[in-house]
Amino acid sequence: MSRIGKRPIEVPSGVTVSVDTGRVAVVGPLGTLQQEVPLRMQIAQAEGVVTVTRPTERGEDRALHGLTRTLIANMVEGVTRGFEKRLEIQGVGYRAQLKGTDLELSVGYSHTVTIKPRTGISFEVPVPTQVVVKGTDKQMVGQTAAEIRKVRPPEPYKGKGIRYEGEYVRRKVGKRA
């Protein structure tokens, strides 16, 4: 049995989970999320707990069991607490700032790079060298953070660029005379 899949999902008060055939919708204080789930998985809801069970022990069903449970748990967490990714900007003159809701990056190009937030995503810039991506959908927060990092990934010689908070960048020795 899947160790992740068999764990029940606690649904806090103020959050409603509605299960239709092939679709799960979660409504909470931070918003609404919907996700398509495999039709084979049986999703049961009782007394503030959601459980996911699989029909057979086939490899495909075993793989989808844990995935389905994790997707629903992430939706519940997203509408209650939300998700965030923090990015650091390192380099002389590299900085970020907000222009309305858009994020404007100055990272060594001849022009500034403007990134527009997707629906459900917001940016914060507490310090000019730090960016916080917030939202309710875990996948969308991670994707947006990856796109910001892709503008100027950290390079291995001086370490300049945009990196995740706490990310280790392996440094290389430069050329020697």
mmCIF file of C-alpha atoms in Angstrom:
data_model
loop_
_atom_site.group_PDB
_atom_site.id
_atom_site.type_symbol
_atom_site.label_atom_id
_atom_site.label_comp_id
_atom_site.label_asym_id
_atom_site.label_seq_id
_atom_site.Cartn_x
_atom_site.Cartn_y
_atom_site.Cartn_z
ATOM 1 C CA MET A 1 0.000 0.000 0.000
ATOM 2 C CA SER A 2 1.219 3.491 -0.801
ATOM 3 C CA ARG A 3 2.423 5.177 2.360
ATOM 4 C CA ILE A 4 1.490 8.593 0.995
ATOM 5 C CA GLY A 5 -1.762 7.533 -0.650
ATOM 6 C CA LYS A 6 -3.277 5.870 2.399
ATOM 7 C CA ARG A 7 -2.836 8.892 4.673
ATOM 8 C CA PRO A 8 -6.117 10.785 5.198
ATOM 9 C CA ILE A 9 -6.320 14.480 4.314
ATOM 10 C CA GLU A 10 -7.503 16.688 7.179
ATOM 11 C CA VAL A 11 -9.896 19.372 5.945
ATOM 12 C CA PRO A 12 -9.819 22.427 8.251
ATOM 13 C CA SER A 13 -12.946 24.375 9.126
ATOM 14 C CA GLY A 14 -13.832 26.991 6.523
ATOM 15 C CA VAL A 15 -12.707 24.754 3.663
ATOM 16 C CA THR A 16 -15.136 22.778 1.528
ATOM 17 C CA VAL A 17 -14.128 19.938 -0.760
ATOM 18 C CA SER A 18 -16.553 18.891 -3.509
ATOM 19 C CA VAL A 19 -15.910 15.709 -5.468
ATOM 20 C CA ASP A 20 -17.436 15.185 -8.910
ATOM 21 C CA THR A 21 -16.558 12.441 -11.370
ATOM 22 C CA GLY A 22 -13.012 13.150 -12.435
ATOM 23 C CA ARG A 23 -12.820 16.569 -10.764
ATOM 24 C CA VAL A 24 -12.135 17.849 -7.261
ATOM 25 C CA ALA A 25 -12.867 21.445 -6.254
ATOM 26 C CA VAL A 26 -11.628 23.024 -3.030
ATOM 27 C CA VAL A 27 -12.977 26.346 -1.727
ATOM 28 C CA GLY A 28 -11.276 28.145 1.145
ATOM 29 C CA PRO A 29 -10.500 31.567 2.566
ATOM 30 C CA LEU A 30 -7.776 32.302 -0.033
ATOM 31 C CA GLY A 31 -9.740 31.217 -3.103
ATOM 32 C CA THR A 32 -10.941 28.288 -5.186
ATOM 33 C CA LEU A 33 -8.899 25.556 -6.857
ATOM 34 C CA GLN A 34 -10.001 22.803 -9.228
ATOM 35 C CA GLN A 35 -8.091 19.739 -10.347
ATOM 36 C CA GLU A 36 -8.885 16.874 -12.652
ATOM 37 C CA VAL A 37 -8.174 13.517 -11.026
ATOM 38 C CA PRO A 38 -8.062 10.021 -12.529
ATOM 39 C CA LEU A 39 -11.523 8.430 -12.753
ATOM 40 C CA ARG A 40 -10.171 5.140 -11.363
ATOM 41 C CA MET A 41 -9.335 6.606 -7.941
ATOM 42 C CA GLN A 42 -12.140 6.563 -5.387
ATOM 43 C CA ILE A 43 -12.294 9.723 -3.290
ATOM 44 C CA ALA A 44 -14.398 9.574 -0.124
ATOM 45 C CA GLN A 45 -15.245 12.464 2.165
ATOM 46 C CA ALA A 46 -16.511 12.069 5.732
ATOM 47 C CA GLU A 47 -16.384 14.268 8.862
ATOM 48 C CA GLY A 48 -13.628 16.665 7.826
ATOM 49 C CA VAL A 49 -11.416 13.951 6.334
ATOM 50 C CA VAL A 50 -10.844 13.059 2.671
ATOM 51 C CA THR A 51 -9.440 9.633 1.791
ATOM 52 C CA VAL A 52 -8.249 8.269 -1.545
ATOM 53 C CA THR A 53 -8.368 4.555 -2.361
ATOM 54 C CA ARG A 54 -7.204 2.676 -5.434
ATOM 55 C CA PRO A 55 -9.152 -0.046 -7.238
ATOM 56 C CA THR A 56 -6.338 -2.551 -7.893
ATOM 57 C CA GLU A 57 -2.703 -3.235 -7.081
ATOM 58 C CA ARG A 58 -1.530 -2.669 -10.673
ATOM 59 C CA GLY A 59 1.514 -0.450 -11.125
ATOM 60 C CA GLU A 60 -0.420 2.343 -12.816
ATOM 61 C CA ASP A 61 -3.012 2.483 -10.037
ATOM 62 C CA ARG A 62 -0.320 2.425 -7.373
ATOM 63 C CA ALA A 63 1.422 5.367 -9.029
ATOM 64 C CA LEU A 64 -1.784 7.402 -9.358
ATOM 65 C CA HIS A 65 -2.827 6.710 -5.762
ATOM 66 C CA GLY A 66 -0.121 8.801 -4.097
ATOM 67 C CA LEU A 67 -0.284 11.446 -6.828
ATOM 68 C CA THR A 68 -4.029 11.973 -6.420
ATOM 69 C CA ARG A 69 -3.758 12.239 -2.637
ATOM 70 C CA THR A 70 -0.892 14.739 -2.885
ATOM 71 C CA LEU A 71 -2.717 16.916 -5.430
ATOM 72 C CA ILE A 72 -5.780 17.157 -3.175
ATOM 73 C CA ALA A 73 -3.658 17.829 -0.072
ATOM 74 C CA ASN A 74 -1.797 20.614 -1.900
ATOM 75 C CA MET A 75 -5.094 22.205 -2.934
ATOM 76 C CA VAL A 76 -6.338 22.162 0.667
ATOM 77 C CA GLU A 77 -3.079 23.703 1.903
ATOM 78 C CA GLY A 78 -3.116 26.279 -0.907
ATOM 79 C CA VAL A 79 -6.567 27.665 -0.094
ATOM 80 C CA THR A 80 -5.808 27.812 3.638
ATOM 81 C CA ARG A 81 -2.182 29.005 3.897
ATOM 82 C CA GLY A 82 -0.989 29.486 0.314
ATOM 83 C CA PHE A 83 2.449 28.796 -1.120
ATOM 84 C CA GLU A 84 5.485 30.980 -1.635
ATOM 85 C CA LYS A 85 8.906 30.722 -3.268
ATOM 86 C CA ARG A 86 11.724 33.087 -2.393
ATOM 87 C CA LEU A 87 14.391 34.114 -4.887
ATOM 88 C CA GLU A 88 17.677 35.925 -4.254
ATOM 89 C CA ILE A 89 19.390 38.217 -6.736
ATOM 90 C CA GLN A 90 23.181 38.419 -6.545
ATOM 91 C CA GLY A 91 25.428 40.660 -8.607
ATOM 92 C CA VAL A 92 26.608 44.256 -8.642
ATOM 93 C CA GLY A 93 23.749 46.461 -9.840
ATOM 94 C CA TYR A 94 21.288 43.567 -10.066
ATOM 95 C CA ARG A 95 17.932 44.423 -8.525
ATOM 96 C CA ALA A 96 14.182 43.942 -8.728
ATOM 97 C CA GLN A 97 11.280 46.310 -8.223
ATOM 98 C CA LEU A 98 7.516 46.288 -8.548
ATOM 99 C CA LYS A 99 5.811 48.415 -11.202
ATOM 100 C CA GLY A 100 2.160 48.089 -10.245
ATOM 101 C CA THR A 101 1.673 44.327 -10.118
ATOM 102 C CA ASP A 102 4.474 43.596 -12.622
ATOM 103 C CA LEU A 103 7.982 42.595 -11.595
ATOM 104 C CA GLU A 104 10.795 44.552 -13.231
ATOM 105 C CA LEU A 105 14.278 42.999 -13.166
ATOM 106 C CA SER A 106 17.567 44.795 -13.837
ATOM 107 C CA VAL A 107 20.041 41.930 -14.169
ATOM 108 C CA GLY A 108 22.861 43.105 -16.409
ATOM 109 C CA TYR A 109 21.083 43.348 -19.751
ATOM 110 C CA SER A 110 20.866 46.568 -21.753
ATOM 111 C CA HIS A 111 17.165 46.672 -20.889
ATOM 112 C CA THR A 112 14.969 45.781 -17.937
ATOM 113 C CA VAL A 113 12.998 42.541 -18.029
ATOM 114 C CA THR A 114 9.309 42.833 -17.088
ATOM 115 C CA ILE A 115 7.386 39.790 -15.864
ATOM 116 C CA LYS A 116 3.613 39.942 -15.646
ATOM 117 C CA PRO A 117 1.987 37.788 -12.945
ATOM 118 C CA ARG A 118 -0.426 35.042 -13.930
ATOM 119 C CA THR A 119 -3.881 35.012 -12.392
ATOM 120 C CA GLY A 120 -3.652 33.931 -8.765
ATOM 121 C CA ILE A 121 0.049 34.884 -8.468
ATOM 122 C CA SER A 122 1.439 37.950 -6.709
ATOM 123 C CA PHE A 123 4.961 39.293 -6.319
ATOM 124 C CA GLU A 124 6.601 40.965 -3.343
ATOM 125 C CA VAL A 125 9.965 42.704 -3.249
ATOM 126 C CA PRO A 126 10.869 43.248 0.439
ATOM 127 C CA VAL A 127 14.465 44.177 -0.484
ATOM 128 C CA PRO A 128 15.711 45.061 -4.005
ATOM 129 C CA THR A 129 17.722 41.819 -4.049
ATOM 130 C CA GLN A 130 14.875 39.527 -2.989
ATOM 131 C CA VAL A 131 11.672 38.429 -4.749
ATOM 132 C CA VAL A 132 8.790 36.508 -3.177
ATOM 133 C CA VAL A 133 6.314 34.691 -5.429
ATOM 134 C CA LYS A 134 3.003 33.934 -3.679
ATOM 135 C CA GLY A 135 -0.141 32.096 -4.718
ATOM 136 C CA THR A 136 -2.590 29.328 -3.924
ATOM 137 C CA ASP A 137 -1.617 26.877 -6.684
ATOM 138 C CA LYS A 138 1.674 25.129 -5.830
ATOM 139 C CA GLN A 139 2.463 24.199 -9.421
ATOM 140 C CA MET A 140 1.879 27.729 -10.704
ATOM 141 C CA VAL A 141 4.004 29.306 -7.941
ATOM 142 C CA GLY A 142 6.891 26.960 -8.764
ATOM 143 C CA GLN A 143 6.547 27.516 -12.503
ATOM 144 C CA THR A 144 6.531 31.304 -12.119
ATOM 145 C CA ALA A 145 9.586 31.188 -9.828
ATOM 146 C CA ALA A 146 11.395 28.999 -12.368
ATOM 147 C CA GLU A 147 10.613 31.470 -15.160
ATOM 148 C CA ILE A 148 11.987 34.359 -13.081
ATOM 149 C CA ARG A 149 15.161 32.346 -12.342
ATOM 150 C CA LYS A 150 15.502 31.558 -16.060
ATOM 151 C CA VAL A 151 15.920 35.279 -16.872
ATOM 152 C CA ARG A 152 19.469 35.145 -15.420
ATOM 153 C CA PRO A 153 20.398 31.767 -13.876
ATOM 154 C CA PRO A 154 23.354 31.793 -11.463
ATOM 155 C CA GLU A 155 26.669 31.367 -13.230
ATOM 156 C CA PRO A 156 29.397 29.182 -11.706
ATOM 157 C CA TYR A 157 32.373 31.591 -11.845
ATOM 158 C CA LYS A 158 31.215 34.603 -9.835
ATOM 159 C CA GLY A 159 27.832 33.305 -8.636
ATOM 160 C CA LYS A 160 25.947 36.228 -10.184
ATOM 161 C CA GLY A 161 22.324 35.734 -11.137
ATOM 162 C CA ILE A 162 18.919 34.819 -9.736
ATOM 163 C CA ARG A 163 18.743 31.796 -7.449
ATOM 164 C CA TYR A 164 16.285 30.196 -5.061
ATOM 165 C CA GLU A 165 16.763 31.122 -1.421
ATOM 166 C CA GLY A 166 19.232 28.685 0.097
ATOM 167 C CA GLU A 167 20.246 27.233 -3.294
ATOM 168 C CA TYR A 168 23.868 26.147 -3.442
ATOM 169 C CA VAL A 169 25.714 27.189 -6.593
ATOM 170 C CA ARG A 170 28.802 25.138 -7.232
ATOM 171 C CA ARG A 171 31.689 27.479 -7.968
ATOM 172 C CA LYS A 172 34.377 26.879 -10.562
ATOM 173 C CA VAL A 173 37.931 28.171 -10.628
ATOM 174 C CA GLY A 174 38.562 30.701 -13.388
ATOM 175 C CA LYS A 175 41.337 30.493 -15.932
ATOM 176 C CA ARG A 176 44.864 30.426 -14.618
ATOM 177 C CA ALA A 177 47.899 32.124 -16.052
#
